[in-house]
mmCIF file of C-alpha atoms in Angstrom:
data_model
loop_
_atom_site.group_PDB
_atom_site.id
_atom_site.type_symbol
_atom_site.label_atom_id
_atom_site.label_comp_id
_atom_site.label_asym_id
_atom_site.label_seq_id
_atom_site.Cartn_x
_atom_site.Cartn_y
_atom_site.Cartn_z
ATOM 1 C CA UNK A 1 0.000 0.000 0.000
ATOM 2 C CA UNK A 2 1.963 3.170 -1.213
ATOM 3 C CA UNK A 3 0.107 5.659 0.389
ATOM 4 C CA UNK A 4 0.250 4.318 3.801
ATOM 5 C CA UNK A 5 2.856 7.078 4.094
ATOM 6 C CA UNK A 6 4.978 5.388 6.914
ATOM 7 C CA UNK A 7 8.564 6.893 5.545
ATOM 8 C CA UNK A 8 10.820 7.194 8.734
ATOM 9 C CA UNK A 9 8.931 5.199 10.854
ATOM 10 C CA UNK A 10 9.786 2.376 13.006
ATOM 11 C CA UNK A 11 7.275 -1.081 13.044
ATOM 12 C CA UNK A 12 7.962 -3.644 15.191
ATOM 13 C CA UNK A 13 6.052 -6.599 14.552
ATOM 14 C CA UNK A 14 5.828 -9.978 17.315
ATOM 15 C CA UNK A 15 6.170 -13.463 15.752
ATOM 16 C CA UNK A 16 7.337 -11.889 12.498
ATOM 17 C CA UNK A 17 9.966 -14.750 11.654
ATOM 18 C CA UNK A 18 7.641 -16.460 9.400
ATOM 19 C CA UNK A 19 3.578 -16.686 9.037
ATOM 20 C CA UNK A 20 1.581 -14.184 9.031
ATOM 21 C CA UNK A 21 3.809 -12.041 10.819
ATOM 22 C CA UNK A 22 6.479 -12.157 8.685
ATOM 23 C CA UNK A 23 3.813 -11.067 5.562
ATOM 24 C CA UNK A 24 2.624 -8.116 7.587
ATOM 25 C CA UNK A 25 6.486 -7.023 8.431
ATOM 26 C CA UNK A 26 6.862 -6.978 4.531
ATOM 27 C CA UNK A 27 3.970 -5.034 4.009
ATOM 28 C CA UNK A 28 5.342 -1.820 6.606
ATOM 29 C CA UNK A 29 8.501 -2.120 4.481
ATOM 30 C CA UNK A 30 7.018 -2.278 1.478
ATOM 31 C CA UNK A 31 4.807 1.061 3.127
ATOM 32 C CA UNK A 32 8.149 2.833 3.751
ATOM 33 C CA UNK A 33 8.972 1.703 7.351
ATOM 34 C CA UNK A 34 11.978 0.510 8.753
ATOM 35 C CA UNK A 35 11.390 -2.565 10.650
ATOM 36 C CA UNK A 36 12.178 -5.071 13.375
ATOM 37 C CA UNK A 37 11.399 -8.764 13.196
ATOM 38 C CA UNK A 38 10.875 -10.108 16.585
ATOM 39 C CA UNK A 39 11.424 -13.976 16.578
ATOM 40 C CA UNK A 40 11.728 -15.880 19.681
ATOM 41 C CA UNK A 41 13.443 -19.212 18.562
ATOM 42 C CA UNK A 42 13.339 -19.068 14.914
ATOM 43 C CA UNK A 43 16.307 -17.068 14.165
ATOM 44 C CA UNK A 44 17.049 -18.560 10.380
ATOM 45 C CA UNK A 45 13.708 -17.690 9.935
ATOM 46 C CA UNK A 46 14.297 -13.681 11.700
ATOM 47 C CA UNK A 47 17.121 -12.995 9.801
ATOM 48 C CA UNK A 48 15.520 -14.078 6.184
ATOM 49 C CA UNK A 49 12.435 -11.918 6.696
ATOM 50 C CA UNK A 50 14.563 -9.304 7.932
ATOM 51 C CA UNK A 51 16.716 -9.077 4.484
ATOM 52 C CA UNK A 52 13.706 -9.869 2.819
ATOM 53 C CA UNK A 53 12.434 -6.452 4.505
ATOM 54 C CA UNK A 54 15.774 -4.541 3.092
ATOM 55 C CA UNK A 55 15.323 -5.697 -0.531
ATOM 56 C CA UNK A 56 12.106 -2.433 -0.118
ATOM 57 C CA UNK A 57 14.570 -0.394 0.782
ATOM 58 C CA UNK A 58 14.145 -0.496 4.772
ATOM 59 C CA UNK A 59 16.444 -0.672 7.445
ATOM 60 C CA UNK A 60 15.845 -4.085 9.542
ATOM 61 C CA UNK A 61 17.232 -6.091 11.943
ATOM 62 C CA UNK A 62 15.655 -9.390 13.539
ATOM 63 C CA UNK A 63 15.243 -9.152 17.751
ATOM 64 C CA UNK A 64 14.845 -12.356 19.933
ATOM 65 C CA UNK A 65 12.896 -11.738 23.176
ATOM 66 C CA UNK A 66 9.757 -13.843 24.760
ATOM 67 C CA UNK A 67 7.115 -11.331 24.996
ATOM 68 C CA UNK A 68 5.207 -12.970 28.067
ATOM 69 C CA UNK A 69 8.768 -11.834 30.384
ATOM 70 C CA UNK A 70 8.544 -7.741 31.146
ATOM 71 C CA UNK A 71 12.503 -8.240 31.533
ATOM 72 C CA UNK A 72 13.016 -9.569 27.976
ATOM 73 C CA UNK A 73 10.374 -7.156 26.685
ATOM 74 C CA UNK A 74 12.322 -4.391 27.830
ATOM 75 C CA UNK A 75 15.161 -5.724 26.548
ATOM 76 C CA UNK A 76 13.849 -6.260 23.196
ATOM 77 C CA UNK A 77 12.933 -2.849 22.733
ATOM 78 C CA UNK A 78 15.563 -1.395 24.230
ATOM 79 C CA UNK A 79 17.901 -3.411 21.046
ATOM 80 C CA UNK A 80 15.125 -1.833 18.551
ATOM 81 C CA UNK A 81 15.209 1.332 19.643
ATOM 82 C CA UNK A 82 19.545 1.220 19.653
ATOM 83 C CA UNK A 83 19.208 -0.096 16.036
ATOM 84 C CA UNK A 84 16.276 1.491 14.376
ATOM 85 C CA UNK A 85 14.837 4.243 16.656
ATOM 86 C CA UNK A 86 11.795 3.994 18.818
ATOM 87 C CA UNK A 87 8.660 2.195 18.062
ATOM 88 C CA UNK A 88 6.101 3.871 16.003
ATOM 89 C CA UNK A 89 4.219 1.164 15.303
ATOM 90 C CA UNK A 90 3.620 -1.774 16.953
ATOM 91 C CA UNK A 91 2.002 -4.892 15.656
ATOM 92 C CA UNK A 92 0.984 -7.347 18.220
ATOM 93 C CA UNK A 93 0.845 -10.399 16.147
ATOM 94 C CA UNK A 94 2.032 -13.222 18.698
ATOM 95 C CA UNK A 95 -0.399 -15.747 19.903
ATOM 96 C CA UNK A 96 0.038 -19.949 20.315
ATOM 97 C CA UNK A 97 -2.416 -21.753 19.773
ATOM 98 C CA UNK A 98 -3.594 -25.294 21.042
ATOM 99 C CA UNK A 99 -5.865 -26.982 18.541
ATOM 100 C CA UNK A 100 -7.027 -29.914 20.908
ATOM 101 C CA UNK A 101 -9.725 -29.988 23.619
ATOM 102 C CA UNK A 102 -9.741 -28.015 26.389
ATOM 103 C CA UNK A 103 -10.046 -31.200 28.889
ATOM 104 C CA UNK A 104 -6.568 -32.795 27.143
ATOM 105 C CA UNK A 105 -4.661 -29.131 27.368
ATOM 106 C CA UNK A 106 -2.085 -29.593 30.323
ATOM 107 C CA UNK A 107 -1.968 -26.244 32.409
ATOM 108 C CA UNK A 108 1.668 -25.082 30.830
ATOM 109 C CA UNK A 109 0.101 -24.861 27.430
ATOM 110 C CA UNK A 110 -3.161 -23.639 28.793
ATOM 111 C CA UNK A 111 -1.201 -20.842 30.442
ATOM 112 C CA UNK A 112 0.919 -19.993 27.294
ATOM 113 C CA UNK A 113 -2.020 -19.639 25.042
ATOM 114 C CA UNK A 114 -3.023 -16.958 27.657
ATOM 115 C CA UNK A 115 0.018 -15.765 28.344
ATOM 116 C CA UNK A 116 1.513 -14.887 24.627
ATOM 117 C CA UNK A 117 -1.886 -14.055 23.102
ATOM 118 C CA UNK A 118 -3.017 -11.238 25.835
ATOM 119 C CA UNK A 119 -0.144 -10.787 28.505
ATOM 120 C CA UNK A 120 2.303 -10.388 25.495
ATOM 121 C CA UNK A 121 0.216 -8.111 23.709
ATOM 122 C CA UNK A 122 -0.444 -5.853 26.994
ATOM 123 C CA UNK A 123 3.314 -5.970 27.934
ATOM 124 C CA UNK A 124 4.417 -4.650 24.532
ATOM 125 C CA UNK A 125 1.954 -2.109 24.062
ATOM 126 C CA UNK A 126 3.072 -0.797 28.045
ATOM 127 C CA UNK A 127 6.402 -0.764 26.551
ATOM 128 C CA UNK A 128 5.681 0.845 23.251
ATOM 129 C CA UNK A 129 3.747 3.715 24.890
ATOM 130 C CA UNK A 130 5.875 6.102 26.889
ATOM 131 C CA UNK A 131 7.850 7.031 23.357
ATOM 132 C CA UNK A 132 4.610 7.340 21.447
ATOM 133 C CA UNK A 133 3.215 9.085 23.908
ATOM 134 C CA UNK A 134 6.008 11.574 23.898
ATOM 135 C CA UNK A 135 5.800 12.104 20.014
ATOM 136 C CA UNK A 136 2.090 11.809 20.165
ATOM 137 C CA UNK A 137 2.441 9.812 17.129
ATOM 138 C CA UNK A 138 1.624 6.211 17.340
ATOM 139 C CA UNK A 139 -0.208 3.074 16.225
ATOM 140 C CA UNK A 140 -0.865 0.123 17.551
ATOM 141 C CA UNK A 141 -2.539 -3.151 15.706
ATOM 142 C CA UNK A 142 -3.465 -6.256 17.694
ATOM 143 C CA UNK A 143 -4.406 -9.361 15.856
ATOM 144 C CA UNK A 144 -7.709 -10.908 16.710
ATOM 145 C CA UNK A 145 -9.697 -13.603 15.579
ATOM 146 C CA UNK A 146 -12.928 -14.362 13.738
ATOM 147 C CA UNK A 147 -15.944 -14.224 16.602
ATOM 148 C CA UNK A 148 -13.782 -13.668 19.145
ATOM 149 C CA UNK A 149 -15.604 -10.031 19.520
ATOM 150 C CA UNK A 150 -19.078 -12.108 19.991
ATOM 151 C CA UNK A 151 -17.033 -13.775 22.285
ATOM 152 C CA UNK A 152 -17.953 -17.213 20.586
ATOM 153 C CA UNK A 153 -16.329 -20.273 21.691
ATOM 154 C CA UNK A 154 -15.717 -23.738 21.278
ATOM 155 C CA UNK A 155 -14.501 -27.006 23.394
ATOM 156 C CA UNK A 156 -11.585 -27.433 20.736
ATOM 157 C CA UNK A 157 -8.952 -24.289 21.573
ATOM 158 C CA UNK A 158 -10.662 -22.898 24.204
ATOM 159 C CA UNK A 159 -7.779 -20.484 26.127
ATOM 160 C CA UNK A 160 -7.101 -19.419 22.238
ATOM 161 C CA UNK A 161 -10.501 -18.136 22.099
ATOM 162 C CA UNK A 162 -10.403 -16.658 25.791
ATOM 163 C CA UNK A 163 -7.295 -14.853 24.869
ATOM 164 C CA UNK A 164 -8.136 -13.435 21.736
ATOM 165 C CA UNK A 165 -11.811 -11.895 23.460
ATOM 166 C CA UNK A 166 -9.580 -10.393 25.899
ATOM 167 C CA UNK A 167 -6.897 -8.738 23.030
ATOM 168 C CA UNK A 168 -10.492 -7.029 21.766
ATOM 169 C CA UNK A 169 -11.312 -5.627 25.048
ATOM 170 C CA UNK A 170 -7.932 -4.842 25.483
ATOM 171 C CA UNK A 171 -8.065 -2.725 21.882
ATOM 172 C CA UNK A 172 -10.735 -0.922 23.360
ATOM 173 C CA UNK A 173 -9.794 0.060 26.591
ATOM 174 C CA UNK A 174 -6.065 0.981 25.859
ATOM 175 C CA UNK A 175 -8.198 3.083 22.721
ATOM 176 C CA UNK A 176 -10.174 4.928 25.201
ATOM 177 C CA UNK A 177 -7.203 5.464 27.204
ATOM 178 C CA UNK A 178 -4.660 6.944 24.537
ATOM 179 C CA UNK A 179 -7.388 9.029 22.981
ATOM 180 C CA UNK A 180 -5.649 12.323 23.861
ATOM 181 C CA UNK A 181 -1.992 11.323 22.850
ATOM 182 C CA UNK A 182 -2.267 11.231 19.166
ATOM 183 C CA UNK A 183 -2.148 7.241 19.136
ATOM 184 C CA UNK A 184 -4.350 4.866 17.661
ATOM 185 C CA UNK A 185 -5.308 1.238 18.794
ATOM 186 C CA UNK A 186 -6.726 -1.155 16.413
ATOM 187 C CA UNK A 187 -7.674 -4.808 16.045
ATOM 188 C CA UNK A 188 -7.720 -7.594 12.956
ATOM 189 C CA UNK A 189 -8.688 -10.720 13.254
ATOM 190 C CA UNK A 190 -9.092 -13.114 10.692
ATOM 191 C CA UNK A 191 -10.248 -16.314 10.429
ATOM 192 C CA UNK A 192 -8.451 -18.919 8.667
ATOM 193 C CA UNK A 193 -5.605 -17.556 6.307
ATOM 194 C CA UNK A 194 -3.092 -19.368 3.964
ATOM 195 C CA UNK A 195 -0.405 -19.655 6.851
ATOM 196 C CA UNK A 196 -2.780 -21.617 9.355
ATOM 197 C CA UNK A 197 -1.647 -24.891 10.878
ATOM 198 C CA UNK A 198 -5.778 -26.012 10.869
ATOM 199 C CA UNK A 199 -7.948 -25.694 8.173
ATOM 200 C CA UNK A 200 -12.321 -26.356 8.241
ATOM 201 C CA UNK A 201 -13.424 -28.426 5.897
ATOM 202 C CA UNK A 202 -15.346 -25.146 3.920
ATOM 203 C CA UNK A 203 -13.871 -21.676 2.994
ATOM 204 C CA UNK A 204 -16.031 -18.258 2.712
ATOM 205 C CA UNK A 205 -16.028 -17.556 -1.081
ATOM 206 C CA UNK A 206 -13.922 -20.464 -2.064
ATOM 207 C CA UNK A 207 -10.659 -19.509 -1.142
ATOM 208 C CA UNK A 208 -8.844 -19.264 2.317
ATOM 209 C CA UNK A 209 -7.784 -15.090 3.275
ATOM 210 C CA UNK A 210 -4.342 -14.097 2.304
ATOM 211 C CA UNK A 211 -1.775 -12.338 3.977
ATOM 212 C CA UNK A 212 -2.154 -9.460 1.831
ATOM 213 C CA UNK A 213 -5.940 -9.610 3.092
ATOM 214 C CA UNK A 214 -5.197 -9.047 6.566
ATOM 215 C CA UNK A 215 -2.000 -6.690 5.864
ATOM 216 C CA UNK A 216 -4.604 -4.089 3.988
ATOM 217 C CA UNK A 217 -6.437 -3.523 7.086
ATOM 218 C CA UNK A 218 -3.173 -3.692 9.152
ATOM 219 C CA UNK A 219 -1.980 -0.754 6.648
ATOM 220 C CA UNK A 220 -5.344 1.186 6.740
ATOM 221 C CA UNK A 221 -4.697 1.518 10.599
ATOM 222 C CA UNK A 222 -0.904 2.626 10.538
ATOM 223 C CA UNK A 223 -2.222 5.520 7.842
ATOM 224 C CA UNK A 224 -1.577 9.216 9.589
ATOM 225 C CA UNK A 225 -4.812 10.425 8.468
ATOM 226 C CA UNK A 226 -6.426 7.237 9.884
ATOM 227 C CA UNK A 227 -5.832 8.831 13.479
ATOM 228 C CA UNK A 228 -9.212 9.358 14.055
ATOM 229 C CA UNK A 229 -10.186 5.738 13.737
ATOM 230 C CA UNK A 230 -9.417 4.015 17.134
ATOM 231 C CA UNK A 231 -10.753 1.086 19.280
ATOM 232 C CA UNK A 232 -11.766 -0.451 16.054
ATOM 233 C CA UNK A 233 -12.057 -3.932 14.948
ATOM 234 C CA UNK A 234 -11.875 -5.923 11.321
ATOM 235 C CA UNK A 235 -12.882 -9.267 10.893
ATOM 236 C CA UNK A 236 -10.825 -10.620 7.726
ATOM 237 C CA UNK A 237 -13.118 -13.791 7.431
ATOM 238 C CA UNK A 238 -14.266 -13.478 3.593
ATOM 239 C CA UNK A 239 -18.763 -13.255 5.451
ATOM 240 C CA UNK A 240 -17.977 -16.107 7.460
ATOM 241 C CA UNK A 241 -20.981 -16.306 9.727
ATOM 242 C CA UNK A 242 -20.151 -18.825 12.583
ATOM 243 C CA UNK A 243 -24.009 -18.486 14.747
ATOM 244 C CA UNK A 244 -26.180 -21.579 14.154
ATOM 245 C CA UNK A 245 -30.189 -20.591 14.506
#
């Protein structure tokens, strides 16, 4: 997106090494930012996204941290902002996910789910703020999922759902609260996209979403004159309608 007018920035973007993550790093350099991909064991993976990144003409550089620890958090950033700058926009795309049922989920999985989907994405926002704040300038994009706002859940990956309810609510409330410091806070969520590790049986309109799908919206919130669109959430699910009647 060429007019997402993000020259000079900074993007940092969680779980960026491959996936999904690593498409929506792309698209912020592609956008004009310079940007750090945040890996936390895959570091092949960290450094080829982040030259991938340079061949738009960005400055990158891959950072290893595990976003559930406030200590390595810190430290993460503290690497960015030494190599790139401070954070301008954050993307809050790490989340695990355990595709079995809840009752066969031991409690160390249970608790990562929680703890990388919504503790991860609160501690790296906290983090991201005090520099924002200061050049009230910022924008921040959680990732979601599909029905999540509806709060809609299912036996099968239940602390996955539970997480990503409470990275909506989140959205809103750290919206509300950043309202007067030029900073936006924004949420998508798709459903199933081409990176998933699960796929349904049926896809809305034939076809599974794209990165690109989910990296337009992503771009529409990091636009400056987007600023006055905050607390708001897109569903990238193609009309997927998951309610029975």
């Amino acid at each position: 997106m060429e007019d997402a007018d993000l020259d000079g920035r900074v993007a940092l973007v969680t779980g960026s090494a491959a996936g999904l993550g690593r498409g929506l790093a792309l698209a912020l350099a592609d956008a004009g930012a310079d940007v750090a991909v945040h890996y936390y064991s895959s570091d092949d993976e960290a450094a080829t996204t982040a030259a991938d990144t340079r061949a738009f003409g960005a400055d990158a550089t891959a950072v290893q941290g595990d976003v559930t620890d406030p200590e390595s958090v810190d430290a993460l950033f503290d690497e960015v902002e030494t190599e790139l700058g401070s954070v301008d926009v954050l993307v809050n795309n790490v989340g695990d996910f355990a595709p079995k049922h809840w009752e066969e989920i031991d409690l160390g999985t249970w608790n990562r789910v929680l703890e990388t989907n919504l503790n991860g994405t609160m501690l790296c926002s906290r983090r991201a703020l005090p520099a924002m704040r200061e050049q009230a300038w910022g924008r921040i994009v959680n990732v979601g999922y599909a029905s999540s706002e509806k709060a809609m859940v299912g036996a099968t990956n239940f602390p996955y759902f539970v997480a990503k309810t409470g990275v909506l609510m989140f959205t809103r409330m750290l919206a509300a609260d950043t309202q007067d410091d030029g900073i936006t806070v924004n949420a998508v969520s798709p459903y199933v996209i081409e990176t998933s590790d699960e796929f349904p049986d049926e896809a809305p309109r034939g076809r599974w979403a794209t990165v690109e799908d989910v990296a337009n919206a992503a771009l529409f919130f990091c636009r400056s004159d987007s600023d006055y669109v905050s607390g708001e959430n897109v569903e990238i699910d193609g009309g997927w309608l998951p309610e029975e009647i």
